[in-house]
Structure formats: structure tokens, C-alpha cells
């Protein structure tokens, strides 16, 4: 079972990631808006924060994927 | 790039520079910000941010509340169930306060108040009812709890912003970009001029947080 095909095993759970989308947007916007007072930096900072959170989740996903590879 | 030294031209405005903010009565703004997310900012006249906070936090809170059928926010503290998530959820202010009223009534053996025909935010009578909720809503019960907790925690950031103003900071990407520009820029002797014309230096009453 330790083949790339095993990756398809995660497909049914991918829809759960949709629940993270609103949280990423809201957390990024609110966090950025508490760091600036005008819209341009708020939106720029929110975009950076959203990308950072998504990247962090991706790294955690890859780490967990490798840790669970042999299970 | 050559600089125009004529007095009629204004220097380019740095969008990341600190902006003086009139916080009015800070304590009142803090209270309003807790009671209603964004309320403190609306009181201070910071309408854009107030509406942004209100929409973001309240939509997250009520979306989470609806995921668990109105049962994910409740207050209970006994030997069977210590509802720690409520400590985060109560950060959202007035929208979470009905949970305290419902808990008070249930503790006194009274029927919980029906909101839209359902005992919303009422604590479970026992662990069997709590198990039933988990079976009925599945993972949405945990997801709703998470949403409402995050809404409450975000409002703490908003409360701080209403009380003390924004914690001005430059995003990492912009900081790196500026560092690269400074490294590539040719040396400019005019930069050695004294910086005595800072607006913060001339206006001690204006709010000015330290940039990080």
C-alpha cells in the first residue's frame, strides 16, 4: 500500500479543508486590520498572512503525510 | 531617482507609516468592542475597520453556532463537564451572553428560554444529551465549537486595537523589498539630514505605537 496511489486515500477528506477557507480569510483580515489603519496595507498584510497560514498548513500536511506513510 | 526639492511638491506618503488615531474614551471603546465586535471602532469613528470586524467576527460566530444547531456555545462548570471553550467564546461579547442566562436557569431547575423554538445555548442536562448532540451533528459540532472559539479570540485582538490603537508593523514581504531597495540604492548624502520634522515628535498627544 506504500505507493503514490495511497494518496488517493485522502481525497474523501479533502472537502473538510473547505471549512478552513473562511477561517483563513477572517483571521488574515482581522489580524491585518489590527496592524494598520488604512486599507492598502491592511489588504497587503492580509494577503501575506493568508499565504503564510496556507503554507504552514501545507507543511504540516506534508509532515503528517510522511509520518503516516508506513502505517 | 532624482528628488524634486521644490517646496510645492509633497513627499510620497508611506502607506505603512504610523497614523495618529483619536481613540476618544479608551475604556468605553474597550467595553463597546467587547459587547459588540467592531462597536468600539464605530464609537471612535473608525467606521471601515468597525464594519470589517463586525462582519468578519459575527459571521464566523453565527456560522459556527449554526453548525452545531445552536448547542456549541454553552456555559457549564461541574464535575461532569467543564466547558473550557466557553472561555474563548465569551470574548465575542453580547452574542455569547445568552449562554450564561441559560446556564443560570438550568442550574436552578428552570426550563431554558426557547429562541426560535429551540433552547439555543442551553447547557446539556447530562452527558447523555451531550453525546446525542455529538452523534447528531458529527464533526460539525467540533467545527462549530472551533469557529465560535476563533471568533471570540479574534475579538480580543479587536478589543486591544480599540483600546490602544493598531500595532503598526511592516509585513515581512514589504520589509524584505525595502531592504533590497536600500541595498541597491546608490549612497545619497541628503539622507544624513537630521530627522527633526517627524510629525510624532511635534505632536505628543497623537497616538504612536512602535513599529516592529
mmCIF file of C-alpha atoms in Angstrom:
data_model
loop_
_atom_site.group_PDB
_atom_site.id
_atom_site.type_symbol
_atom_site.label_atom_id
_atom_site.label_comp_id
_atom_site.label_asym_id
_atom_site.label_seq_id
_atom_site.Cartn_x
_atom_site.Cartn_y
_atom_site.Cartn_z
ATOM 1 C CA UNK A 1 0.000 0.000 0.000
ATOM 2 C CA UNK A 2 3.025 2.305 0.242
ATOM 3 C CA UNK A 3 2.563 3.603 -3.271
ATOM 4 C CA UNK A 4 1.628 7.028 -4.584
ATOM 5 C CA UNK A 5 -1.823 5.578 -5.158
ATOM 6 C CA UNK A 6 -2.273 5.657 -1.394
ATOM 7 C CA UNK A 7 -2.517 9.436 -1.736
ATOM 8 C CA UNK A 8 -5.971 8.949 -3.210
ATOM 9 C CA UNK A 9 -6.985 7.741 0.220
ATOM 10 C CA UNK A 10 -7.032 11.340 1.423
ATOM 11 C CA UNK A 11 -9.444 12.507 -1.290
ATOM 12 C CA UNK A 12 -12.672 11.901 0.661
ATOM 13 C CA UNK A 13 -11.376 14.137 3.441
ATOM 14 C CA UNK A 14 -10.287 16.991 1.205
ATOM 15 C CA UNK A 15 -13.738 18.558 1.371
ATOM 16 C CA UNK A 16 -13.090 19.152 5.079
ATOM 17 C CA UNK A 17 -10.405 21.648 4.068
ATOM 18 C CA UNK A 18 -13.184 23.877 2.726
ATOM 19 C CA UNK A 19 -14.060 24.650 6.334
ATOM 20 C CA UNK A 20 -10.618 26.184 6.736
ATOM 21 C CA UNK A 21 -11.134 28.706 3.944
ATOM 22 C CA UNK A 22 -13.475 31.122 5.765
ATOM 23 C CA UNK A 23 -11.299 30.924 8.859
ATOM 24 C CA UNK A 24 -8.135 31.751 6.894
ATOM 25 C CA UNK A 25 -9.837 34.743 5.257
ATOM 26 C CA UNK A 26 -11.312 36.059 8.503
ATOM 27 C CA UNK A 27 -8.188 35.538 10.609
ATOM 28 C CA UNK A 28 -5.994 37.178 7.960
ATOM 29 C CA UNK A 29 -8.260 40.197 7.572
ATOM 30 C CA UNK A 30 -8.807 40.779 11.287
ATOM 31 C CA UNK A 31 -5.144 40.258 12.163
ATOM 32 C CA UNK A 32 -4.015 42.631 9.400
ATOM 33 C CA UNK A 33 -6.602 45.223 10.358
ATOM 34 C CA UNK A 34 -5.257 45.315 13.914
ATOM 35 C CA UNK A 35 -1.809 46.151 12.499
ATOM 36 C CA UNK A 36 -2.711 49.065 10.227
ATOM 37 C CA UNK A 37 -5.206 51.871 9.938
ATOM 38 C CA UNK A 38 -5.610 52.302 6.167
ATOM 39 C CA UNK A 39 -6.901 49.808 3.631
ATOM 40 C CA UNK A 40 -3.916 49.363 1.328
ATOM 41 C CA UNK A 41 -1.553 47.955 3.975
ATOM 42 C CA UNK A 42 -4.407 46.029 5.582
ATOM 43 C CA UNK A 43 -5.169 44.168 2.366
ATOM 44 C CA UNK A 44 -1.495 43.612 1.564
ATOM 45 C CA UNK A 45 -0.803 42.301 5.068
ATOM 46 C CA UNK A 46 -3.934 40.114 4.965
ATOM 47 C CA UNK A 47 -2.783 38.562 1.705
ATOM 48 C CA UNK A 48 0.660 37.855 3.166
ATOM 49 C CA UNK A 49 -0.874 36.362 6.305
ATOM 50 C CA UNK A 50 -3.276 34.194 4.298
ATOM 51 C CA UNK A 51 -0.422 32.853 2.180
ATOM 52 C CA UNK A 52 1.646 32.189 5.319
ATOM 53 C CA UNK A 53 -1.192 30.286 7.024
ATOM 54 C CA UNK A 54 -1.864 28.230 3.895
ATOM 55 C CA UNK A 55 1.830 27.427 3.544
ATOM 56 C CA UNK A 56 2.066 26.459 7.199
ATOM 57 C CA UNK A 57 -0.912 24.123 6.820
ATOM 58 C CA UNK A 58 0.721 22.648 3.724
ATOM 59 C CA UNK A 59 3.972 21.968 5.596
ATOM 60 C CA UNK A 60 2.070 20.333 8.463
ATOM 61 C CA UNK A 61 0.158 18.247 5.906
ATOM 62 C CA UNK A 62 3.362 17.018 4.266
ATOM 63 C CA UNK A 63 4.977 16.209 7.631
ATOM 64 C CA UNK A 64 1.921 14.224 8.749
ATOM 65 C CA UNK A 65 1.784 12.503 5.374
ATOM 66 C CA UNK A 66 5.362 11.257 5.721
ATOM 67 C CA UNK A 67 4.898 10.318 9.370
ATOM 68 C CA UNK A 68 1.869 8.227 8.461
ATOM 69 C CA UNK A 69 3.392 6.753 5.311
ATOM 70 C CA UNK A 70 4.337 3.450 6.878
ATOM 71 C CA UNK A 71 1.142 2.990 8.884
ATOM 72 C CA UNK B 1 15.780 58.603 -8.848
ATOM 73 C CA UNK B 2 16.308 62.347 -8.618
ATOM 74 C CA UNK B 3 14.413 64.150 -5.881
ATOM 75 C CA UNK B 4 12.464 67.318 -6.577
ATOM 76 C CA UNK B 5 13.428 69.870 -3.970
ATOM 77 C CA UNK B 6 10.741 72.455 -4.835
ATOM 78 C CA UNK B 7 8.611 73.388 -1.806
ATOM 79 C CA UNK B 8 5.272 72.972 -3.646
ATOM 80 C CA UNK B 9 5.608 69.196 -4.106
ATOM 81 C CA UNK B 10 4.656 66.831 -1.287
ATOM 82 C CA UNK B 11 6.857 63.865 -0.441
ATOM 83 C CA UNK B 12 5.447 60.400 -1.285
ATOM 84 C CA UNK B 13 3.233 59.112 1.521
ATOM 85 C CA UNK B 14 4.341 55.852 3.081
ATOM 86 C CA UNK B 15 1.185 53.702 3.416
ATOM 87 C CA UNK B 16 2.833 51.718 6.203
ATOM 88 C CA UNK B 17 3.701 54.764 8.292
ATOM 89 C CA UNK B 18 2.087 55.213 11.673
ATOM 90 C CA UNK B 19 -1.166 57.162 11.593
ATOM 91 C CA UNK B 20 -2.390 59.230 14.537
ATOM 92 C CA UNK B 21 -5.653 57.736 15.821
ATOM 93 C CA UNK B 22 -8.185 59.500 18.036
ATOM 94 C CA UNK B 23 -9.154 56.765 20.499
ATOM 95 C CA UNK B 24 -11.627 59.002 22.418
ATOM 96 C CA UNK B 25 -12.560 57.309 25.717
ATOM 97 C CA UNK B 26 -10.402 54.169 25.632
ATOM 98 C CA UNK B 27 -12.188 52.311 28.430
ATOM 99 C CA UNK B 28 -15.599 52.898 26.877
ATOM 100 C CA UNK B 29 -14.258 51.810 23.487
ATOM 101 C CA UNK B 30 -12.878 48.641 25.086
ATOM 102 C CA UNK B 31 -16.242 47.844 26.670
ATOM 103 C CA UNK B 32 -18.134 48.502 23.448
ATOM 104 C CA UNK B 33 -15.636 46.435 21.472
ATOM 105 C CA UNK B 34 -16.247 43.504 23.781
ATOM 106 C CA UNK B 35 -20.036 43.876 23.850
ATOM 107 C CA UNK B 36 -20.326 44.072 20.071
ATOM 108 C CA UNK B 37 -17.351 43.259 17.813
ATOM 109 C CA UNK B 38 -16.471 46.457 15.960
ATOM 110 C CA UNK B 39 -18.632 48.565 18.270
ATOM 111 C CA UNK B 40 -15.641 50.262 19.858
ATOM 112 C CA UNK B 41 -14.294 51.275 16.461
ATOM 113 C CA UNK B 42 -17.663 52.649 15.361
ATOM 114 C CA UNK B 43 -17.737 54.735 18.555
ATOM 115 C CA UNK B 44 -14.261 56.052 17.720
ATOM 116 C CA UNK B 45 -15.351 56.943 14.198
ATOM 117 C CA UNK B 46 -13.215 54.230 12.581
ATOM 118 C CA UNK B 47 -16.149 53.013 10.521
ATOM 119 C CA UNK B 48 -14.346 50.938 7.913
ATOM 120 C CA UNK B 49 -12.492 48.808 10.416
ATOM 121 C CA UNK B 50 -15.533 48.648 12.685
ATOM 122 C CA UNK B 51 -17.711 47.235 9.914
ATOM 123 C CA UNK B 52 -14.935 44.855 8.838
ATOM 124 C CA UNK B 53 -14.560 43.486 12.376
ATOM 125 C CA UNK B 54 -18.300 43.237 12.873
ATOM 126 C CA UNK B 55 -18.905 41.351 9.636
ATOM 127 C CA UNK B 56 -15.909 39.020 9.999
ATOM 128 C CA UNK B 57 -16.336 38.105 13.663
ATOM 129 C CA UNK B 58 -20.116 37.923 13.855
ATOM 130 C CA UNK B 59 -20.403 35.905 10.641
ATOM 131 C CA UNK B 60 -17.783 33.454 11.924
ATOM 132 C CA UNK B 61 -19.523 33.217 15.281
ATOM 133 C CA UNK B 62 -23.044 32.662 13.954
ATOM 134 C CA UNK B 63 -21.834 30.314 11.223
ATOM 135 C CA UNK B 64 -20.179 28.185 13.897
ATOM 136 C CA UNK B 65 -23.220 28.412 16.129
ATOM 137 C CA UNK B 66 -25.479 27.198 13.326
ATOM 138 C CA UNK B 67 -23.142 24.284 12.520
ATOM 139 C CA UNK B 68 -23.889 22.765 15.899
ATOM 140 C CA UNK B 69 -27.592 23.604 15.918
ATOM 141 C CA UNK B 70 -27.071 26.370 18.483
ATOM 142 C CA UNK B 71 -25.613 23.950 21.033
ATOM 143 C CA UNK B 72 -21.882 24.596 20.613
ATOM 144 C CA UNK B 73 -21.940 27.693 22.811
ATOM 145 C CA UNK B 74 -22.962 26.889 26.347
ATOM 146 C CA UNK B 75 -21.665 27.531 29.835
ATOM 147 C CA UNK B 76 -21.231 24.653 32.238
ATOM 148 C CA UNK B 77 -18.772 24.020 35.030
ATOM 149 C CA UNK B 78 -19.408 20.948 37.162
ATOM 150 C CA UNK B 79 -17.855 17.582 37.865
ATOM 151 C CA UNK B 80 -19.263 16.096 34.633
ATOM 152 C CA UNK B 81 -18.470 18.804 32.132
ATOM 153 C CA UNK B 82 -16.104 21.758 32.311
ATOM 154 C CA UNK B 83 -16.841 23.740 29.172
ATOM 155 C CA UNK B 84 -13.450 25.406 28.636
ATOM 156 C CA UNK B 85 -14.209 26.557 25.056
ATOM 157 C CA UNK B 86 -16.721 28.996 26.514
ATOM 158 C CA UNK B 87 -13.811 30.981 27.975
ATOM 159 C CA UNK B 88 -12.810 31.758 24.390
ATOM 160 C CA UNK B 89 -16.354 32.080 23.060
ATOM 161 C CA UNK B 90 -17.314 34.695 25.634
ATOM 162 C CA UNK B 91 -14.731 37.003 24.039
ATOM 163 C CA UNK B 92 -17.315 37.743 21.383
ATOM 164 C CA UNK B 93 -19.378 39.621 23.978
ATOM 165 C CA UNK B 94 -23.144 40.047 23.941
ATOM 166 C CA UNK B 95 -23.838 37.314 21.356
ATOM 167 C CA UNK B 96 -22.439 34.752 23.833
ATOM 168 C CA UNK B 97 -24.123 36.117 26.946
ATOM 169 C CA UNK B 98 -27.425 34.198 26.469
ATOM 170 C CA UNK B 99 -25.392 31.104 27.351
ATOM 171 C CA UNK B 100 -24.903 32.474 30.860
ATOM 172 C CA UNK B 101 -28.631 33.162 31.230
ATOM 173 C CA UNK B 102 -29.476 29.671 30.018
ATOM 174 C CA UNK B 103 -26.925 28.111 32.366
ATOM 175 C CA UNK B 104 -28.356 30.091 35.278
ATOM 176 C CA UNK B 105 -31.864 28.885 34.509
ATOM 177 C CA UNK B 106 -30.875 25.247 34.007
ATOM 178 C CA UNK B 107 -28.867 25.279 37.232
ATOM 179 C CA UNK B 108 -31.998 26.465 39.075
ATOM 180 C CA UNK B 109 -34.045 23.610 37.562
ATOM 181 C CA UNK B 110 -35.945 26.014 35.285
ATOM 182 C CA UNK B 111 -36.754 25.438 31.631
ATOM 183 C CA UNK B 112 -34.277 27.140 29.276
ATOM 184 C CA UNK B 113 -35.581 30.021 27.198
ATOM 185 C CA UNK B 114 -36.616 28.979 23.695
ATOM 186 C CA UNK B 115 -35.014 31.066 20.948
ATOM 187 C CA UNK B 116 -36.602 30.421 17.547
ATOM 188 C CA UNK B 117 -38.344 27.448 19.140
ATOM 189 C CA UNK B 118 -35.117 25.841 20.325
ATOM 190 C CA UNK B 119 -33.192 26.003 23.610
ATOM 191 C CA UNK B 120 -30.231 27.706 21.939
ATOM 192 C CA UNK B 121 -27.078 27.955 24.086
ATOM 193 C CA UNK B 122 -28.629 25.922 26.899
ATOM 194 C CA UNK B 123 -26.193 23.505 28.539
ATOM 195 C CA UNK B 124 -26.859 19.787 28.194
ATOM 196 C CA UNK B 125 -28.825 18.271 31.050
ATOM 197 C CA UNK B 126 -26.369 15.384 31.327
ATOM 198 C CA UNK B 127 -23.597 13.665 29.401
ATOM 199 C CA UNK B 128 -26.140 11.508 27.577
ATOM 200 C CA UNK B 129 -27.644 14.588 25.954
ATOM 201 C CA UNK B 130 -24.174 15.855 25.095
ATOM 202 C CA UNK B 131 -23.404 12.511 23.452
ATOM 203 C CA UNK B 132 -26.647 12.801 21.498
ATOM 204 C CA UNK B 133 -25.588 16.198 20.169
ATOM 205 C CA UNK B 134 -22.246 14.799 19.072
ATOM 206 C CA UNK B 135 -23.982 11.899 17.308
ATOM 207 C CA UNK B 136 -26.496 14.202 15.648
ATOM 208 C CA UNK B 137 -24.088 16.833 14.339
ATOM 209 C CA UNK B 138 -20.956 14.727 13.928
ATOM 210 C CA UNK B 139 -17.769 16.653 13.157
ATOM 211 C CA UNK B 140 -19.813 19.832 12.693
ATOM 212 C CA UNK B 141 -20.179 20.051 16.467
ATOM 213 C CA UNK B 142 -16.396 20.322 16.853
ATOM 214 C CA UNK B 143 -16.095 22.565 13.802
ATOM 215 C CA UNK B 144 -18.768 24.886 15.163
ATOM 216 C CA UNK B 145 -17.014 24.985 18.512
ATOM 217 C CA UNK B 146 -13.776 25.891 16.723
ATOM 218 C CA UNK B 147 -15.419 28.658 14.685
ATOM 219 C CA UNK B 148 -17.029 30.242 17.730
ATOM 220 C CA UNK B 149 -13.799 29.989 19.734
ATOM 221 C CA UNK B 150 -11.796 31.675 16.986
ATOM 222 C CA UNK B 151 -14.424 34.421 16.738
ATOM 223 C CA UNK B 152 -14.056 35.100 20.450
ATOM 224 C CA UNK B 153 -10.263 35.082 20.332
ATOM 225 C CA UNK B 154 -10.187 37.403 17.321
ATOM 226 C CA UNK B 155 -12.366 39.861 19.210
ATOM 227 C CA UNK B 156 -9.672 40.091 21.885
ATOM 228 C CA UNK B 157 -7.306 41.422 19.215
ATOM 229 C CA UNK B 158 -10.024 43.844 18.160
ATOM 230 C CA UNK B 159 -10.560 44.976 21.752
ATOM 231 C CA UNK B 160 -6.853 45.730 22.075
ATOM 232 C CA UNK B 161 -6.966 47.687 18.813
ATOM 233 C CA UNK B 162 -9.896 49.736 20.133
ATOM 234 C CA UNK B 163 -8.132 50.400 23.452
ATOM 235 C CA UNK B 164 -4.575 51.113 22.313
ATOM 236 C CA UNK B 165 -4.708 51.564 18.546
ATOM 237 C CA UNK B 166 -3.102 49.412 15.894
ATOM 238 C CA UNK B 167 0.240 47.728 16.498
ATOM 239 C CA UNK B 168 1.875 49.229 13.431
ATOM 240 C CA UNK B 169 4.207 46.829 11.698
ATOM 241 C CA UNK B 170 5.514 46.324 8.195
ATOM 242 C CA UNK B 171 4.751 42.962 6.552
ATOM 243 C CA UNK B 172 7.762 40.710 6.040
ATOM 244 C CA UNK B 173 7.476 40.827 2.254
ATOM 245 C CA UNK B 174 7.497 44.633 2.234
ATOM 246 C CA UNK B 175 10.380 44.736 4.726
ATOM 247 C CA UNK B 176 12.478 42.476 2.528
ATOM 248 C CA UNK B 177 11.558 44.514 -0.537
ATOM 249 C CA UNK B 178 12.635 47.735 1.145
ATOM 250 C CA UNK B 179 15.855 46.177 2.392
ATOM 251 C CA UNK B 180 16.665 45.064 -1.135
ATOM 252 C CA UNK B 181 15.898 48.537 -2.482
ATOM 253 C CA UNK B 182 18.114 50.162 0.125
ATOM 254 C CA UNK B 183 20.930 47.729 -0.631
ATOM 255 C CA UNK B 184 20.728 48.504 -4.350
ATOM 256 C CA UNK B 185 20.244 52.251 -3.986
ATOM 257 C CA UNK B 186 23.289 54.496 -4.560
ATOM 258 C CA UNK B 187 24.527 56.382 -1.484
ATOM 259 C CA UNK B 188 22.652 59.649 -1.048
ATOM 260 C CA UNK B 189 24.328 62.386 1.002
ATOM 261 C CA UNK B 190 20.981 64.115 1.684
ATOM 262 C CA UNK B 191 19.905 61.182 3.868
ATOM 263 C CA UNK B 192 22.292 62.366 6.530
ATOM 264 C CA UNK B 193 19.996 65.327 7.260
ATOM 265 C CA UNK B 194 18.593 65.443 10.794
ATOM 266 C CA UNK B 195 15.086 63.951 11.219
ATOM 267 C CA UNK B 196 13.670 66.698 13.392
ATOM 268 C CA UNK B 197 10.500 67.187 11.354
ATOM 269 C CA UNK B 198 8.757 63.977 12.359
ATOM 270 C CA UNK B 199 5.017 64.585 12.928
ATOM 271 C CA UNK B 200 5.068 62.355 16.018
ATOM 272 C CA UNK B 201 7.859 64.430 17.503
ATOM 273 C CA UNK B 202 5.846 67.636 17.151
ATOM 274 C CA UNK B 203 2.523 66.196 18.381
ATOM 275 C CA UNK B 204 2.915 64.369 21.702
ATOM 276 C CA UNK B 205 -0.858 63.911 22.088
ATOM 277 C CA UNK B 206 -1.169 61.766 18.988
ATOM 278 C CA UNK B 207 -1.127 58.020 19.397
ATOM 279 C CA UNK B 208 2.065 56.442 18.156
ATOM 280 C CA UNK B 209 2.902 52.800 18.616
ATOM 281 C CA UNK B 210 6.325 51.404 17.983
ATOM 282 C CA UNK B 211 6.895 49.747 14.629
ATOM 283 C CA UNK B 212 8.308 46.259 14.687
#
